[in-house]
Coordinates of C-alpha atoms and ligand atoms in Angstrom, one line a residue:
M1 CA 5.4 20.8 1.6
T2 CA 4.2 24.3 0.4
L3 CA 0.9 25.9 1.2
T4 CA -1.0 27.4 -1.7
A5 CA -2.7 30.8 -1.2
K6 CA -6.1 29.1 -1.1
S7 CA -5.1 26.7 1.6
V8 CA -3.4 29.4 3.6
A9 CA -6.6 31.4 3.4
R10 CA -8.6 28.4 4.5
V11 CA -6.3 27.7 7.4
A12 CA -6.3 31.3 8.4
L13 CA -10.1 31.3 8.4
V14 CA -10.3 28.1 10.4
S15 CA -7.7 29.4 12.9
S16 CA -9.7 32.4 13.6
L17 CA -12.6 30.1 14.7
V18 CA -10.8 27.4 16.6
A19 CA -8.3 26.8 19.3
A20 CA -4.6 26.8 18.2
T21 CA -4.3 23.0 18.7
A22 CA -7.3 22.4 16.5
A23 CA -5.9 24.6 13.7
A24 CA -2.7 22.5 13.8
A25 CA -4.7 19.3 13.4
V26 CA -6.6 20.8 10.5
I27 CA -3.4 21.7 8.7
A28 CA -2.1 18.2 9.2
A29 CA -5.3 16.8 7.7
S30 CA -5.3 18.9 4.6
P31 CA -4.4 17.1 1.3
A32 CA -0.9 17.3 -0.1
M33 CA -0.7 20.7 -1.5
G34 CA 0.8 21.7 -4.8
A35 CA 0.8 19.0 -7.5
A36 CA 4.0 17.0 -8.0
S37 CA 4.7 15.9 -11.5
T38 CA 6.2 12.5 -11.1
L39 CA 4.9 9.4 -9.3
A40 CA 7.9 9.3 -6.9
A41 CA 7.5 13.0 -6.0
A42 CA 3.8 12.7 -5.6
A43 CA 4.1 9.6 -3.3
Q44 CA 6.9 11.3 -1.3
Q45 CA 4.4 14.0 -0.2
S46 CA 2.8 11.5 2.1
G47 CA 6.1 9.7 3.0
R48 CA 5.5 6.9 0.6
Y49 CA 7.5 5.5 -2.3
F50 CA 6.5 4.6 -5.8
G51 CA 8.5 1.8 -7.3
T52 CA 8.7 -0.5 -10.4
A53 CA 10.1 -3.9 -11.3
V54 CA 13.3 -3.6 -13.4
A55 CA 14.9 -6.1 -15.7
A56 CA 18.7 -5.9 -16.0
N57 CA 18.7 -6.6 -19.7
K58 CA 16.7 -3.4 -20.3
L59 CA 19.1 -1.0 -18.6
G60 CA 20.6 -0.2 -22.0
D61 CA 17.2 1.0 -23.3
S62 CA 17.2 4.8 -23.1
T63 CA 13.5 5.2 -23.2
Y64 CA 13.1 2.6 -20.4
V65 CA 15.9 4.1 -18.3
G66 CA 14.6 7.6 -18.8
I67 CA 11.2 6.8 -17.4
L68 CA 12.8 4.7 -14.6
N69 CA 15.1 7.5 -13.5
R70 CA 12.4 10.2 -13.7
E71 CA 9.3 8.5 -12.2
F72 CA 10.3 5.9 -9.6
D73 CA 12.1 5.9 -6.3
M74 CA 12.0 2.2 -5.4
V75 CA 13.2 -0.7 -7.5
T76 CA 12.6 -4.4 -7.5
A77 CA 14.6 -6.9 -9.6
E78 CA 12.0 -8.7 -11.7
N79 CA 14.0 -11.9 -11.8
E80 CA 17.6 -11.3 -11.0
M81 CA 17.6 -11.8 -7.3
K82 CA 15.5 -15.0 -7.3
M83 CA 17.0 -18.3 -6.1
D84 CA 17.8 -19.7 -9.6
A85 CA 19.5 -16.4 -10.6
T86 CA 21.6 -16.0 -7.4
E87 CA 22.6 -19.6 -6.6
P88 CA 22.6 -21.5 -10.0
N89 CA 24.9 -24.2 -8.5
Q90 CA 24.7 -25.1 -4.9
N91 CA 26.9 -22.8 -2.8
Q92 CA 28.1 -21.0 -5.9
F93 CA 26.5 -17.5 -5.9
S94 CA 26.0 -15.2 -8.8
F95 CA 25.1 -11.6 -8.2
G96 CA 26.1 -9.9 -11.4
N97 CA 22.6 -9.1 -12.7
G98 CA 21.3 -8.3 -9.3
D99 CA 24.2 -6.0 -8.7
R100 CA 23.5 -4.2 -12.0
I101 CA 20.0 -3.3 -10.8
V102 CA 21.0 -2.5 -7.2
N103 CA 23.8 -0.3 -8.4
H104 CA 21.7 1.6 -10.9
A105 CA 19.0 2.2 -8.3
R106 CA 21.4 3.3 -5.6
N107 CA 23.4 5.6 -8.0
Q108 CA 20.1 7.3 -8.8
G109 CA 19.2 7.7 -5.2
K110 CA 16.5 5.0 -5.3
R111 CA 15.9 2.3 -2.7
V112 CA 15.6 -1.5 -3.4
R113 CA 13.0 -4.1 -2.5
G114 CA 14.7 -7.5 -2.5
H115 CA 12.7 -10.3 -4.3
A116 CA 12.7 -13.1 -3.3
L117 CA 14.6 -15.2 -0.9
A118 CA 12.5 -18.4 -0.7
W119 CA 9.9 -19.5 -3.2
H120 CA 8.6 -22.8 -4.6
Q121 CA 9.1 -21.4 -8.2
Q122 CA 12.3 -20.4 -10.0
Q123 CA 14.3 -22.7 -7.8
P124 CA 17.6 -23.8 -9.4
G125 CA 17.6 -27.3 -10.8
W126 CA 19.7 -28.7 -8.0
M127 CA 17.3 -27.5 -5.3
Q128 CA 14.1 -28.7 -7.1
N129 CA 15.2 -32.3 -6.5
M130 CA 16.0 -31.9 -2.8
S131 CA 13.9 -32.7 0.2
G132 CA 13.9 -33.0 4.0
S133 CA 16.6 -31.5 6.1
A134 CA 19.0 -31.2 3.1
L135 CA 16.5 -28.9 1.4
R136 CA 15.8 -27.0 4.6
N137 CA 19.4 -26.4 5.2
A138 CA 20.0 -25.4 1.6
M139 CA 17.2 -22.9 1.8
L140 CA 18.5 -21.4 5.1
N141 CA 22.0 -21.2 3.7
H142 CA 20.7 -19.4 0.5
I143 CA 18.8 -16.9 2.6
T144 CA 21.9 -16.3 4.8
Q145 CA 24.3 -15.9 1.9
V146 CA 22.1 -13.7 -0.2
A147 CA 20.8 -11.4 2.6
T148 CA 24.3 -11.1 4.0
Y149 CA 25.7 -10.2 0.5
Y150 CA 23.1 -7.4 0.1
R151 CA 23.1 -6.3 3.8
G152 CA 22.6 -2.6 4.1
K153 CA 21.4 -2.1 0.6
I154 CA 17.8 -3.5 0.8
Y155 CA 14.9 -1.6 2.2
A156 CA 12.7 -4.7 2.4
W157 CA 13.0 -8.3 1.5
D158 CA 10.3 -10.6 0.2
V159 CA 11.6 -13.4 2.5
V160 CA 8.9 -15.9 1.5
N161 CA 6.9 -15.6 -1.7
E162 CA 3.5 -17.3 -2.5
A163 CA 3.4 -20.0 0.2
Y164 CA -0.4 -20.1 0.5
A165 CA -2.8 -22.2 -1.6
D166 CA -5.4 -20.7 -4.0
G167 CA -9.0 -21.7 -3.5
S168 CA -11.1 -22.2 -0.4
S169 CA -8.7 -24.1 1.9
G170 CA -7.0 -21.1 3.4
G171 CA -4.0 -23.3 4.0
R172 CA -0.4 -23.7 2.8
R173 CA 0.4 -24.5 -0.8
D174 CA 2.0 -27.9 -1.3
S175 CA 5.7 -27.6 -2.3
N176 CA 9.0 -29.1 -1.6
L177 CA 9.7 -26.3 0.9
Q178 CA 6.4 -26.9 2.7
R179 CA 7.1 -30.6 2.9
T180 CA 10.2 -29.8 5.0
G181 CA 7.8 -28.9 7.8
N182 CA 5.2 -26.2 8.5
D183 CA 7.8 -24.1 10.4
W184 CA 9.8 -23.4 7.2
I185 CA 8.4 -19.9 6.8
E186 CA 9.3 -18.8 10.3
A187 CA 12.8 -20.4 10.0
A188 CA 13.3 -18.4 6.8
F189 CA 12.3 -15.1 8.5
R190 CA 14.7 -15.8 11.4
A191 CA 17.6 -16.5 9.1
A192 CA 16.9 -13.3 7.1
R193 CA 16.8 -11.2 10.3
A194 CA 20.1 -12.6 11.5
A195 CA 21.7 -11.9 8.1
D196 CA 20.3 -8.3 7.6
P197 CA 18.9 -6.9 10.8
N198 CA 18.0 -3.6 9.2
A199 CA 16.0 -4.8 6.2
K200 CA 12.2 -5.0 6.7
L201 CA 11.1 -8.6 6.3
C202 CA 8.0 -9.2 4.2
Y203 CA 5.7 -12.1 3.4
N204 CA 4.5 -11.6 -0.3
D205 CA 1.6 -13.2 -2.1
Y206 CA -1.1 -12.8 -4.8
N207 CA -4.9 -13.2 -4.5
T208 CA -4.8 -11.9 -1.0
D209 CA -6.5 -8.6 -1.8
N210 CA -10.1 -9.5 -1.1
W211 CA -10.7 -9.6 2.6
S212 CA -13.3 -12.3 2.3
H213 CA -11.1 -14.8 0.4
A214 CA -9.9 -17.9 2.3
K215 CA -6.4 -17.3 1.1
T216 CA -6.4 -13.7 2.6
Q217 CA -7.6 -15.1 5.9
G218 CA -5.0 -17.8 5.9
V219 CA -2.2 -15.3 5.5
Y220 CA -3.7 -13.0 8.0
R221 CA -3.8 -15.8 10.6
M222 CA -0.2 -16.6 9.9
V223 CA 0.9 -13.0 10.4
Q224 CA -1.2 -12.8 13.6
D225 CA 0.4 -15.9 14.9
F226 CA 4.0 -14.7 14.0
K227 CA 3.4 -11.4 15.7
S228 CA 2.0 -13.1 18.8
R229 CA 5.1 -15.4 19.0
G230 CA 7.7 -12.9 18.1
V231 CA 8.7 -14.3 14.7
P232 CA 10.4 -11.4 13.0
I233 CA 8.0 -10.2 10.4
D234 CA 7.7 -6.5 9.5
C235 CA 5.6 -6.3 6.4
V236 CA 3.1 -8.0 4.1
G237 CA 3.3 -7.5 0.3
F238 CA 0.2 -7.6 -1.7
Q239 CA 1.2 -8.4 -5.3
A240 CA -2.0 -7.0 -6.8
H241 CA -2.1 -8.6 -10.2
F242 CA -5.6 -7.7 -11.4
N243 CA -7.7 -8.4 -14.5
S244 CA -11.4 -8.8 -15.3
G245 CA -11.6 -12.3 -13.7
N246 CA -9.8 -10.9 -10.6
P247 CA -10.8 -7.3 -10.3
V248 CA -9.7 -4.8 -7.6
P249 CA -12.0 -5.7 -4.7
S250 CA -14.2 -3.0 -3.2
N251 CA -13.0 -4.1 0.3
Y252 CA -9.3 -3.6 -0.6
H253 CA -8.8 -0.8 1.9
T254 CA -10.3 -3.1 4.6
T255 CA -7.8 -5.8 3.8
L256 CA -4.8 -3.4 4.0
Q257 CA -6.1 -1.8 7.2
N258 CA -6.7 -5.2 8.9
F259 CA -3.2 -6.4 8.2
A260 CA -1.7 -3.1 9.2
S261 CA -3.6 -3.3 12.5
L262 CA -1.7 -6.5 13.3
G263 CA 1.4 -4.2 13.6
V264 CA 3.1 -4.7 10.2
D265 CA 3.6 -2.4 7.3
V266 CA 1.7 -3.2 4.1
Q267 CA 3.0 -2.6 0.6
I268 CA 1.5 -3.1 -2.8
T269 CA 4.4 -5.0 -4.4
E270 CA 3.6 -6.1 -8.1
L271 CA 0.7 -3.9 -9.2
D272 CA -0.6 -4.4 -12.7
I273 CA -4.2 -4.2 -13.9
E274 CA -5.2 -5.6 -17.3
G275 CA -7.4 -3.4 -19.4
S276 CA -7.4 0.1 -21.0
G277 CA -8.8 3.6 -20.9
S278 CA -10.9 5.0 -18.1
S279 CA -11.9 1.6 -16.7
Q280 CA -8.2 0.7 -16.1
A281 CA -7.5 4.2 -14.9
Q282 CA -10.3 4.0 -12.3
Q283 CA -9.1 0.7 -10.9
Y284 CA -5.6 2.1 -10.6
Q285 CA -7.0 5.1 -8.8
G286 CA -8.9 2.8 -6.4
V287 CA -5.8 0.9 -5.5
T288 CA -3.8 4.1 -5.0
Q289 CA -6.5 5.5 -2.7
A290 CA -6.7 2.3 -0.7
C291 CA -3.0 2.5 0.1
L292 CA -3.2 6.2 0.9
A293 CA -6.0 5.6 3.3
V294 CA -3.9 3.3 5.4
S295 CA -1.0 5.0 7.2
R296 CA 1.1 1.8 7.3
C297 CA 0.7 1.3 3.6
T298 CA 4.2 2.5 2.9
G299 CA 4.4 2.3 -0.9
I300 CA 3.3 1.0 -4.2
T301 CA 5.4 -0.9 -6.8
V302 CA 4.1 -1.6 -10.4
W303 CA 5.4 -4.7 -12.1
G304 CA 7.2 -3.1 -15.0
I305 CA 7.3 0.2 -16.8
R306 CA 5.8 0.0 -20.4
D307 CA 3.1 -2.4 -21.3
S308 CA 5.6 -4.2 -23.6
D309 CA 7.8 -4.8 -20.5
S310 CA 5.1 -6.7 -18.7
W311 CA 5.1 -10.5 -18.0
R312 CA 1.6 -10.3 -19.6
A313 CA 2.1 -7.6 -22.2
S314 CA -1.0 -8.5 -24.2
G315 CA -3.2 -7.4 -21.3
T316 CA -1.6 -3.8 -21.5
P317 CA -1.6 -3.7 -17.7
L318 CA 0.9 -0.9 -16.9
L319 CA 1.1 2.9 -16.7
F320 CA 3.1 3.6 -19.9
D321 CA 2.3 2.4 -23.4
N322 CA 4.8 0.5 -25.6
S323 CA 6.4 3.8 -26.7
G324 CA 6.8 5.1 -23.2
N325 CA 3.8 7.5 -23.3
K326 CA 1.8 8.1 -20.1
K327 CA -1.6 6.4 -20.2
A328 CA -4.8 7.5 -18.6
A329 CA -3.9 5.1 -15.7
Y330 CA -0.7 7.0 -15.1
N331 CA -2.7 10.3 -14.8
S332 CA -5.2 8.8 -12.4
V333 CA -2.5 7.4 -10.1
L334 CA -0.6 10.7 -10.2
S335 CA -3.7 12.7 -9.3
A336 CA -4.7 10.3 -6.6
L337 CA -1.2 10.6 -5.0
N338 CA -1.4 14.4 -5.3
S339 CA -4.7 14.5 -3.4
G340 CA -3.8 11.9 -0.8
T341 CA -3.9 12.8 2.9
G342 CA -0.9 11.0 4.2
G343 CA -3.1 8.2 5.4
T344 CA -4.7 8.6 8.8
D345 CA -6.2 5.5 10.2
P346 CA -9.9 5.5 11.3
T347 CA -10.7 7.0 14.7
T348 CA -7.1 7.6 15.7
T349 CA -7.2 11.4 15.4
T350 CA -9.7 14.1 16.2
T351 CA -9.9 17.8 15.8
T352 CA -12.0 20.2 17.9
T353 CA -13.7 23.5 17.1
T354 CA -15.1 25.7 19.8
T355 CA -17.2 28.7 19.3
S356 CA -18.3 30.9 22.1
N357 CA -21.8 32.1 22.1
P358 CA -21.8 35.9 22.6
G359 CA -24.8 35.5 24.9
G360 CA -22.8 33.2 27.2
G361 CA -22.2 29.5 27.1
G362 CA -20.7 27.8 24.1
C363 CA -20.2 24.4 22.5
T364 CA -17.4 22.2 21.2
A365 CA -17.7 20.0 18.2
T366 CA -15.1 17.2 17.8
Y367 CA -14.5 15.4 14.5
S368 CA -13.4 11.7 14.4
E369 CA -12.6 9.8 11.3
G370 CA -14.6 6.7 10.6
Q371 CA -14.4 4.0 8.1
K372 CA -12.8 4.8 4.7
W373 CA -13.5 3.2 1.3
N374 CA -12.1 3.9 -2.2
D375 CA -14.7 6.4 -3.0
R376 CA -16.1 7.6 0.3
F377 CA -15.4 8.0 4.0
N378 CA -17.5 8.4 7.2
G379 CA -17.1 11.1 9.8
Q380 CA -18.5 11.5 13.3
V381 CA -19.1 14.6 15.2
T382 CA -19.5 14.7 19.0
V383 CA -20.8 17.9 20.6
S384 CA -20.3 19.0 24.2
G385 CA -21.2 22.1 26.2
T386 CA -24.9 22.2 25.4
D387 CA -27.8 20.1 24.3
N388 CA -29.1 23.0 22.2
W389 CA -26.4 22.9 19.5
V390 CA -26.2 23.8 15.8
V391 CA -23.1 22.5 14.0
T392 CA -22.2 23.6 10.5
V393 CA -20.3 21.1 8.5
T394 CA -18.5 22.4 5.4
V395 CA -16.9 20.0 2.9
S396 CA -14.7 21.1 0.0
S397 CA -15.3 20.3 -3.7
P398 CA -15.6 17.8 -5.2
Q399 CA -16.7 16.3 -1.9
R400 CA -20.4 15.7 -1.3
I401 CA -22.3 14.5 1.8
I402 CA -24.5 11.6 0.7
A403 CA -25.9 10.3 4.0
T404 CA -26.3 11.5 7.6
W405 CA -27.5 9.8 10.8
N406 CA -28.5 10.8 14.3
T407 CA -29.1 14.4 13.2
S408 CA -31.7 16.5 11.5
A409 CA -29.8 18.2 8.6
T410 CA -30.6 21.1 6.3
W411 CA -28.5 22.5 3.5
E412 CA -27.2 26.0 3.0
S413 CA -25.5 25.0 -0.2
A414 CA -24.1 21.8 -1.8
D415 CA -21.1 22.1 0.4
V416 CA -22.5 23.3 3.7
M417 CA -24.8 21.3 5.9
T418 CA -26.4 22.5 9.1
A419 CA -26.9 19.8 11.7
R420 CA -29.2 19.9 14.8
P421 CA -29.9 17.4 17.5
N422 CA -32.2 14.6 16.6
G423 CA -33.4 13.3 20.0
S424 CA -31.2 13.6 23.0
G425 CA -27.9 12.3 21.6
N426 CA -24.9 14.6 21.1
T427 CA -23.2 12.5 18.4
F428 CA -24.0 12.4 14.7
G429 CA -22.4 11.0 11.6
F430 CA -22.3 11.4 7.8
T431 CA -20.8 9.9 4.7
V432 CA -18.7 11.9 2.2
M433 CA -18.2 10.9 -1.4
H434 CA -14.6 12.3 -1.6
G435 CA -13.9 12.4 -5.4
G436 CA -10.2 12.1 -4.5
N437 CA -10.2 14.8 -1.9
W438 CA -9.6 13.2 1.5
S439 CA -9.4 16.4 3.5
W440 CA -11.6 16.7 6.6
P441 CA -14.7 18.8 6.7
S442 CA -14.5 22.1 8.7
L443 CA -16.9 22.4 11.7
S444 CA -18.3 25.2 13.6
C445 CA -20.6 25.0 16.5
R446 CA -23.0 27.5 18.1
V447 CA -25.7 27.4 20.6
G448 CA -29.0 27.4 18.7
Ligands
G2I1 O1 4.3 -14.1 -12.5 C1 4.3 -12.7 -12.2 C2 4.9 -12.5 -10.8 C3 4.1 -13.2 -9.8 N1 4.7 -12.9 -8.4 C4 6.1 -13.2 -8.3 C5 6.9 -12.6 -9.4 O2 8.3 -12.9 -9.3 C6 6.4 -12.9 -10.8 O3 7.2 -12.3 -11.8 C7 7.4 -13.0 -12.9 C8 8.3 -12.2 -13.9 O4 7.6 -11.0 -14.2 C9 8.5 -13.0 -15.2 O5 9.5 -12.4 -16.0 O6 8.0 -14.3 -12.6 C10 8.1 -15.1 -13.8 C11 8.6 -16.4 -13.4 O7 7.8 -17.1 -12.5 C12 9.0 -14.4 -14.8 O8 9.0 -15.2 -16.0 C13 10.3 -15.7 -16.4 C14 10.1 -16.8 -17.4 O9 9.3 -17.8 -16.8 C15 11.3 -17.3 -17.8 O10 11.1 -18.2 -18.9 C16 12.3 -16.2 -18.3 O11 13.5 -16.7 -18.6 O12 11.1 -14.7 -16.9 C17 12.3 -15.1 -17.2 C18 13.2 -13.9 -17.6 O13 12.6 -13.2 -18.7

């Protein structure tokens, strides 16, 4: 990461006001500096990846491969590693197309998400007609063989895909796999762990983006239960197939954060958003920011490259048009990634500024992160050392403070707020519309 002159100046200014440890915290909290020009490079600034689904039969298309090689650093096989593709006849495995994708990715220095070991759809014909222990054993054998074959080459596996029902039940989907017994999912995860101990093991589903949906809650309870019983699960994939009937929820960040707080990584695994122009671009920005705001959201994958590559091409849901040109949605994702913070979870980190009063005494103001949303975040300041304090809070453009509480505030300019005690408390808070800039406000405290 390089520091621009402006940010160096800002850090220097802050350093002269605050203790050395506080200055270090301020540097860490500054947005990624210097704009990266590809999705992968922009995501890497915060330690994340940016991936795409790839179809083996398009690897001869030079426009497609050009964009793939330039923009993405994670690859998912769109269909080639599914059960019907890899085990067309029982115990007869076929890895040719999967290998084509994995080899292309690895030769280009990209990582691979494996998709998917067990699913009620795209089962080979022989499996569709099975049931009971024969099906359970066939599923476990499939997982063992495929995960063993690809051992060491897969960053994360979608071990089980789409096992929860849509609608209000919050329970499992009926399927031949489910009818082998409710423990089929944990059995699948244990088999995958034994076959490839170093791959992250994910549960992957759609319509689990809105925190208040029953399906989201059902999956959450399963992950909570798995963590409490030591079932080997490392991550949850949110497919994120959005359209006007299923828009990006305003509580998306909450959903990702709540799952992450269970002790798993979260990943956006199949992102596409039907629409066009600025409305589509805004929704893409919101999803990107939601991931950036959660430190355990480790990456985003879009479900195809050009609109014409999509499983629902008529909805023009991707980041490149049919000719491979960048869309507005591409630019909004890139700029959101470039202004991301690296994702700091609420209330886990603080910074302190201390200013001595020349007349003796002094005060210390400590900033704590609060709740974050797609478009705004809360901050809280705690003051010690005096009850007679004045704290100056400076935000940086395009940020704007839109609300305060427990303080009486006045404004020196649009960016600079002066806060004084309101009653006897020494803690106050505010809400910042961030406009894509997640950096923390600067504080200075004096005795007033
Ligand atoms: O449906 C969208 C995605 C939902 N989550 C799981 C993903 O695995 C799923 O991907 C789609 C692929 O994008 C499609 O390409 O999964 C579909 C199958 O469920 C894929 O469609 C299949 C067609 O059904 C087949 O007829 C066709 O032969 O694609 C195959 C290859 O083009």
